Coordinates of C-alpha atoms in Angstrom, one line a residue:
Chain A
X75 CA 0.0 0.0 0.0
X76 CA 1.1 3.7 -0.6
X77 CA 0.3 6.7 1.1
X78 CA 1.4 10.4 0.2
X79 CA 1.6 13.2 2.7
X80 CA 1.2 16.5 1.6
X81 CA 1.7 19.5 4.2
X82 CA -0.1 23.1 3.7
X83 CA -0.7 25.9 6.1
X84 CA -3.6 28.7 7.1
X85 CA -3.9 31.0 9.5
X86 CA -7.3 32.0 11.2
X87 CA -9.4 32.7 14.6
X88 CA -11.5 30.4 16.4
X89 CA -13.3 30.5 20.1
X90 CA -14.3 27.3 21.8
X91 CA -17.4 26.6 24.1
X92 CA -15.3 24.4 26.7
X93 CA -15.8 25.1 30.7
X94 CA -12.8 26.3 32.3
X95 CA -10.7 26.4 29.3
X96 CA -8.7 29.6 27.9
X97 CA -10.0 28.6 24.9
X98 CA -13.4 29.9 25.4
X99 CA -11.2 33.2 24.6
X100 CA -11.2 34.4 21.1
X101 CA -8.0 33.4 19.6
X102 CA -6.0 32.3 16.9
X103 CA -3.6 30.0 15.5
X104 CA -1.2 29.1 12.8
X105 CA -2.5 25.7 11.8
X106 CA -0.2 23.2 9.8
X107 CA -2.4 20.7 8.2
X108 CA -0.9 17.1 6.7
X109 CA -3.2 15.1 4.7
X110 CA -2.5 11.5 3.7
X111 CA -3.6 9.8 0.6
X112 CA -3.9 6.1 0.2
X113 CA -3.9 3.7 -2.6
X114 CA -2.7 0.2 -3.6
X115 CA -1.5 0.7 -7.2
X116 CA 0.6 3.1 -8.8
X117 CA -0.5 4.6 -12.3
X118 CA 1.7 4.7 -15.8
X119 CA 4.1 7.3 -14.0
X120 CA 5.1 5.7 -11.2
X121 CA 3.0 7.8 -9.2
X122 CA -0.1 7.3 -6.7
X123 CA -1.4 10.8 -7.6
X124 CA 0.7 13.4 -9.1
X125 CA 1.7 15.6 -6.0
X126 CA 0.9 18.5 -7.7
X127 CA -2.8 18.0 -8.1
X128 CA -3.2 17.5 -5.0
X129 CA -1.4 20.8 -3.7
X130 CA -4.1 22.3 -6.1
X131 CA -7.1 21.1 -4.8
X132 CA -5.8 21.6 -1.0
X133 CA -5.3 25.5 -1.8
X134 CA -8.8 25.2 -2.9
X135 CA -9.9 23.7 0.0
X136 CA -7.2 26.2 2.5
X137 CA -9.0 29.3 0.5
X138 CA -12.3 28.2 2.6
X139 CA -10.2 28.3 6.1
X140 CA -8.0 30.6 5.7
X141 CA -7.8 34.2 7.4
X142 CA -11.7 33.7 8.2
X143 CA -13.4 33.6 11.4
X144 CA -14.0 29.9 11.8
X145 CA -17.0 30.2 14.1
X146 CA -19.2 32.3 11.5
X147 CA -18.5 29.5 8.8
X148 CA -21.6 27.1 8.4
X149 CA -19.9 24.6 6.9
X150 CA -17.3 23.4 9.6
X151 CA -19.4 20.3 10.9
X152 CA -21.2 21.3 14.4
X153 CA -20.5 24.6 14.5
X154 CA -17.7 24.1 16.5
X155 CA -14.3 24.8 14.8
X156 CA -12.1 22.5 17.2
X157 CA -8.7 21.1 15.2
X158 CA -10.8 17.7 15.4
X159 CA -13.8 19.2 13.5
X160 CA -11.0 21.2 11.3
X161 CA -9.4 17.9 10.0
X162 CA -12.3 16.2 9.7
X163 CA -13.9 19.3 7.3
X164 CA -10.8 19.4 5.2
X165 CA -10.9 15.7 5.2
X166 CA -14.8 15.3 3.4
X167 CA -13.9 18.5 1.6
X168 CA -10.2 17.1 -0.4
X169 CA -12.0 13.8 -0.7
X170 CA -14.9 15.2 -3.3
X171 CA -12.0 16.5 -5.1
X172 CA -9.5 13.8 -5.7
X173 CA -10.5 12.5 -9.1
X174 CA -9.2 8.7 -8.7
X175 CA -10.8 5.6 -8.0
X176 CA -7.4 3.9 -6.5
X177 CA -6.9 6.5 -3.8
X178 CA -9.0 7.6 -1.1
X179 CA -8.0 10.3 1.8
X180 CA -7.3 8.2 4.6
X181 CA -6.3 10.8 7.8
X182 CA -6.1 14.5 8.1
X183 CA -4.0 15.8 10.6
X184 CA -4.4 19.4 11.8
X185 CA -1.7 20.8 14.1
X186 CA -2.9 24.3 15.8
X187 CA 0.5 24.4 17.6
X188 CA 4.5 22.9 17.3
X189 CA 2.9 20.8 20.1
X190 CA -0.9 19.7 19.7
X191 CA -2.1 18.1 17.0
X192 CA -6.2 16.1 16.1
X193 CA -5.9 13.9 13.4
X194 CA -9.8 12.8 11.8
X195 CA -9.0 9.0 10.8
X196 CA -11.3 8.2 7.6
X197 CA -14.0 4.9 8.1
X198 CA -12.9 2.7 5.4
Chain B
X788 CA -11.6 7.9 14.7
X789 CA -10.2 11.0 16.2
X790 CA -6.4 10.6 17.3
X791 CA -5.0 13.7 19.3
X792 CA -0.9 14.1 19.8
X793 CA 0.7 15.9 22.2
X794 CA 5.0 16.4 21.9
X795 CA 7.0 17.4 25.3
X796 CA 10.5 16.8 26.2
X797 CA 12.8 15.6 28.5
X798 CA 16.4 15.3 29.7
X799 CA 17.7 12.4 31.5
X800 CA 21.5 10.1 31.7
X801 CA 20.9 6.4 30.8
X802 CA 23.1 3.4 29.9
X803 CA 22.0 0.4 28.0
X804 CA 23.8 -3.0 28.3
X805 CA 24.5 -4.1 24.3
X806 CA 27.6 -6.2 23.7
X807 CA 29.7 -4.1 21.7
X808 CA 27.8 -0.4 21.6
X809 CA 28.8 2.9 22.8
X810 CA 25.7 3.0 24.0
X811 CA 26.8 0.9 27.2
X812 CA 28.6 4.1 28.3
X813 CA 26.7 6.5 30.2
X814 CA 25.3 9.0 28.5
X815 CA 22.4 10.8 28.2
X816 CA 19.8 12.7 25.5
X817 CA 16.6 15.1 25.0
X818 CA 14.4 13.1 24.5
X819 CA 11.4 14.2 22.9
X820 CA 7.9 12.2 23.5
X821 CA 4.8 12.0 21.6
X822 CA 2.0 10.4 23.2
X823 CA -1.2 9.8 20.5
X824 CA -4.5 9.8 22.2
X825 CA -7.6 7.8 20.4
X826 CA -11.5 7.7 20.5
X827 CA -14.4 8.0 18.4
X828 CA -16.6 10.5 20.0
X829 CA -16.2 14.4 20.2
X830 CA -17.3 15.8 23.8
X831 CA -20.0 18.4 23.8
X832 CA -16.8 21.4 23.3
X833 CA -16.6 19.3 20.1
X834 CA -12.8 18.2 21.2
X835 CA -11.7 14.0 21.9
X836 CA -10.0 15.7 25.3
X837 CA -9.2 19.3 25.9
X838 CA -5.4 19.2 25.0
X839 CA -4.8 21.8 28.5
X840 CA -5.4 18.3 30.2
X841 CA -3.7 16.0 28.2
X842 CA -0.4 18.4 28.6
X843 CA -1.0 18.8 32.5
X844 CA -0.8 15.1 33.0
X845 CA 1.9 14.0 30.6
X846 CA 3.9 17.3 32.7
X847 CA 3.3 15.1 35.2
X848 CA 4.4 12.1 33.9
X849 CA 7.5 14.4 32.6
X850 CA 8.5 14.5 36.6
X851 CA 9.3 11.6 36.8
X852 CA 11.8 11.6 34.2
X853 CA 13.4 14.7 34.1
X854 CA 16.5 15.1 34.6
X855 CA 17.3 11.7 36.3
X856 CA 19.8 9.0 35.9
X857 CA 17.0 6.7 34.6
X858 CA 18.9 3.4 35.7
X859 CA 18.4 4.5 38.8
X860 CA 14.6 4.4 38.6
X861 CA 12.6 1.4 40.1
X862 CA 9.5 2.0 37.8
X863 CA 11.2 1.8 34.1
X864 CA 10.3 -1.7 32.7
X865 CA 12.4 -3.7 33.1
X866 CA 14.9 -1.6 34.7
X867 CA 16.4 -1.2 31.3
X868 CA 15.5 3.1 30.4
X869 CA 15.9 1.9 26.8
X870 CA 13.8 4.4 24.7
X871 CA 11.3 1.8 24.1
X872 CA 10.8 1.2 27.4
X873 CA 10.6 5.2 28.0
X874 CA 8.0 5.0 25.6
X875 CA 5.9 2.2 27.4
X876 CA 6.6 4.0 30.8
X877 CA 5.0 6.7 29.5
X878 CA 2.1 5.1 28.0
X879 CA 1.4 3.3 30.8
X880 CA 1.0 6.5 33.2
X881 CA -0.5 8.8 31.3
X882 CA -3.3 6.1 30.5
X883 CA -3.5 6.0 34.4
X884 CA -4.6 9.6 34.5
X885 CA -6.7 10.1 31.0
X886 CA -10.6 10.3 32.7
X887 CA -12.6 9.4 29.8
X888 CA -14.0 6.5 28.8
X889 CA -14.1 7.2 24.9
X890 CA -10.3 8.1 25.0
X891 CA -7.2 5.5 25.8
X892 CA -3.4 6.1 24.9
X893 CA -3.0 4.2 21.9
X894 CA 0.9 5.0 21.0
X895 CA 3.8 7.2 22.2
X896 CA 6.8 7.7 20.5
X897 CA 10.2 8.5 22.4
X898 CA 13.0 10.3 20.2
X899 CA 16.5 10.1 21.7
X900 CA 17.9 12.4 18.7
X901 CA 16.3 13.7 15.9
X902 CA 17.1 10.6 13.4
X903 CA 16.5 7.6 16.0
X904 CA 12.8 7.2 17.7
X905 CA 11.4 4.1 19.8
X906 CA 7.4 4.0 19.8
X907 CA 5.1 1.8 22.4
X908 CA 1.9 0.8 20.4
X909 CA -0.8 0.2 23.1
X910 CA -2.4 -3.6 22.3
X911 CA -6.1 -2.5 22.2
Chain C
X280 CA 4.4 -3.8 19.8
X281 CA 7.4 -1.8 19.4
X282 CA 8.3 0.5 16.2
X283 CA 12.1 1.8 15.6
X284 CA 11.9 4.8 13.1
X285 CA 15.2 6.2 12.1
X286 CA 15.8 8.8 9.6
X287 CA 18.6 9.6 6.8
X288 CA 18.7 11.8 4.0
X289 CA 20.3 11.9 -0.2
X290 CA 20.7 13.8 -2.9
X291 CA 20.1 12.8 -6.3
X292 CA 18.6 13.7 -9.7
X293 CA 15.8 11.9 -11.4
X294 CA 12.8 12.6 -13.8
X295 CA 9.6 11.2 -14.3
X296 CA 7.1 10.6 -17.7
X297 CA 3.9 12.2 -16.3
X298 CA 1.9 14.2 -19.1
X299 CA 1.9 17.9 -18.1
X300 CA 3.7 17.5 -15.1
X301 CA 7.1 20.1 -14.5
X302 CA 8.3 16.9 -13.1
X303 CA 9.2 15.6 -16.7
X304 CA 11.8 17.8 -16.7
X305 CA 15.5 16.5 -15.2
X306 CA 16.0 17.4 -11.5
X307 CA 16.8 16.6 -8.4
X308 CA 15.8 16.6 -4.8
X309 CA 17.3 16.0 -1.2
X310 CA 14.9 13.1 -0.2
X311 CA 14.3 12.4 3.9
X312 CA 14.3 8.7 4.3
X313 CA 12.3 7.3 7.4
X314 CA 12.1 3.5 7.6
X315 CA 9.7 2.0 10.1
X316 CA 11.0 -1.7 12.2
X317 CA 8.2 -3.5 13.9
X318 CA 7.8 -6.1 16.0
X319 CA 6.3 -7.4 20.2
X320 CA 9.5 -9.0 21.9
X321 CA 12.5 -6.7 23.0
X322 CA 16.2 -8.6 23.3
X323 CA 18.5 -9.1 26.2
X324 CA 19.4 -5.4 25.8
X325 CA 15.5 -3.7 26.2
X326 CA 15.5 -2.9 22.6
X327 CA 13.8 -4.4 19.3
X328 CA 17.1 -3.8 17.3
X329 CA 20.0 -1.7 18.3
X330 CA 20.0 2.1 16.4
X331 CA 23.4 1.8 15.3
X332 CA 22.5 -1.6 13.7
X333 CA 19.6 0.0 11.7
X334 CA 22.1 3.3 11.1
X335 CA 24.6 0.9 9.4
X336 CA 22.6 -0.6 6.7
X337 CA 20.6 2.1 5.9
X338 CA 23.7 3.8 5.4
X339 CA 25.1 1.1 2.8
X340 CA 21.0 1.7 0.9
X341 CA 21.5 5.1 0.9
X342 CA 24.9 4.8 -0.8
X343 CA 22.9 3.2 -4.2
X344 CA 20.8 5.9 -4.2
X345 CA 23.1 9.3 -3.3
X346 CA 24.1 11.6 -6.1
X347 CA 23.1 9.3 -8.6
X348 CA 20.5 9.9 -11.6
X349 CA 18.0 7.7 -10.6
X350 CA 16.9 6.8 -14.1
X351 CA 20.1 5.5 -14.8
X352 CA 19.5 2.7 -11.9
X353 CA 18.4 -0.8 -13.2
X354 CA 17.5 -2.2 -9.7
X355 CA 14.9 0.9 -9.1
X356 CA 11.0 -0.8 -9.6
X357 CA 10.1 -0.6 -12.6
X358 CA 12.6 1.8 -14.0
X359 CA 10.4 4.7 -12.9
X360 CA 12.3 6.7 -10.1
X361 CA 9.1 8.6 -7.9
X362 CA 9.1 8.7 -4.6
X363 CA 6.6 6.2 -4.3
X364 CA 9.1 3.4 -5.7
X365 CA 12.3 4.8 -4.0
X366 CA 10.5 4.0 -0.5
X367 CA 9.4 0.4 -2.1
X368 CA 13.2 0.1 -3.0
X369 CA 14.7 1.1 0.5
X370 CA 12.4 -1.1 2.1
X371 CA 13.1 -3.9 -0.1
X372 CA 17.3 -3.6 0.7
X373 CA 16.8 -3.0 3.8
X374 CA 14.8 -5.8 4.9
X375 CA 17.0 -8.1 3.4
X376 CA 19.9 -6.7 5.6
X377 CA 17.8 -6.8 9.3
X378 CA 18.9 -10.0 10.9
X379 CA 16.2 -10.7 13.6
X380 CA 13.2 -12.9 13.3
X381 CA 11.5 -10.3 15.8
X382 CA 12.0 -7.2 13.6
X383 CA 10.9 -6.8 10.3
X384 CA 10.1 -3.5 8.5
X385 CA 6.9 -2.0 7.9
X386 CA 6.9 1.0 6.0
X387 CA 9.6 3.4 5.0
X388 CA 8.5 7.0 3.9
X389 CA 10.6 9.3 1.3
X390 CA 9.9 13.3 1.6
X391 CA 11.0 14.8 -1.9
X392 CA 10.5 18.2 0.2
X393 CA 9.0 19.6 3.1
X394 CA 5.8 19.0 2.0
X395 CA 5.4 16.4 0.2
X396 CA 6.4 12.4 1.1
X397 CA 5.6 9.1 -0.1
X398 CA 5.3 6.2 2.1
X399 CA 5.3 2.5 1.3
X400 CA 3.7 0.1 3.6
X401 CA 5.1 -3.4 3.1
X402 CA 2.4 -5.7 3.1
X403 CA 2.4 -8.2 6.4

């Protein structure tokens, strides 16, 4: 089996609705985002999916993320813009783009610091 | 699935007993420790497990660790601090102090440099 | 179970037949080379395999693949140098060098940059 990993960036604000946290606080981050792509055969390049297609469709999908307020966006699921719900968004979202029936997102991983990170495992 | 991961560090002297490695001399590192939290249901903040609390018991954990000669330690497995062992130390602890019942330890990873990591994948 | 990761690094040129790609054009990359060793029982010593063991033969595979041009390398699968069959290769040469019946290897992932890496799982 192969899996790619591509790496991407945005930047936004986000405010969380948990008890005694400081991240009821309006606040930001820098999140680094890693998405993994899995399939079992390669095609006739030698490639599981060209790398740059899917740094294209992941700028599409950072374009809906980045420098917004993630609360006022409808379509983060819940409402609740946690780094869990944030993986699992891009996740769905990268997914109706990849044009390929041999490869599948498998995990997004979104890191809102150096030292915390959610990753949203894909059911298979 | 949701997976969260949390990185900390520590530095501690160890020795190892390998016929014919310098690693039988004593020495020490920073080590650098991931620990990879798993579950399948978001709380009502719309997080696995507020990451504040995950890093307040693994600085816990840390404690114990911390600048220590680690052969020293009655409670490293074994009594051998190998970097695998670190790893299931770890695991083992911070699993003690995780209050949820949707969320268990399911992996840490202990890096004694930044090329050579040990990782303790919990049987589930 | 226990999983050793270590990680190396090489230089070297290659070029791929992809239709409208920039990567048909000759060039080169500094891959990062993580291979993955799995397996449940630790030796005599507290570890699965000894670093320096692993450090050694990775070194010898690395030394078939640094500052060559890849497409000039018969024993590359199937004479198409991506990322995706560099990792198959390393994990291939590697495996054949691990002498433990506890410790095989289970993937090995090749970064052609920062944000982009390919990772072969060997099948179990």
């Amino acid at each position: 089996m192969y899996e790619l990993k591509v790496v991407t960036r945005f930047a936004a604000a986000h405010q969380l609705r948990m008890v005694g946290s400081k991240c009821e606080n309006m606040h930001g981050h820098n999140w680094k985002i890693e998405v993994y792509i899995s399939g079992d055969r390669l095609n006739a390049g030698g490639v599981l999916v060209d790398f740059g297609e899917i740094k294209a469709h992941l700028a599409d999908v950072m374009k809906k993320l980045d420098h917004k307020f993630l609360n006022e966006l409808e379509y983060i699921p819940d409402g609740k813009p946690s780094s869990e719900n944030i993986a699992r968004f891009v996740a769905a979202e990268l997914q109706a783009k990849i044009d390929s029936a041999n490869a599948r997102v498998s995990r997004v991983a979104a890191w809102e610091s150096d030292d915390a990170c959610a990753t949203y495992v894909v059911e298979q």
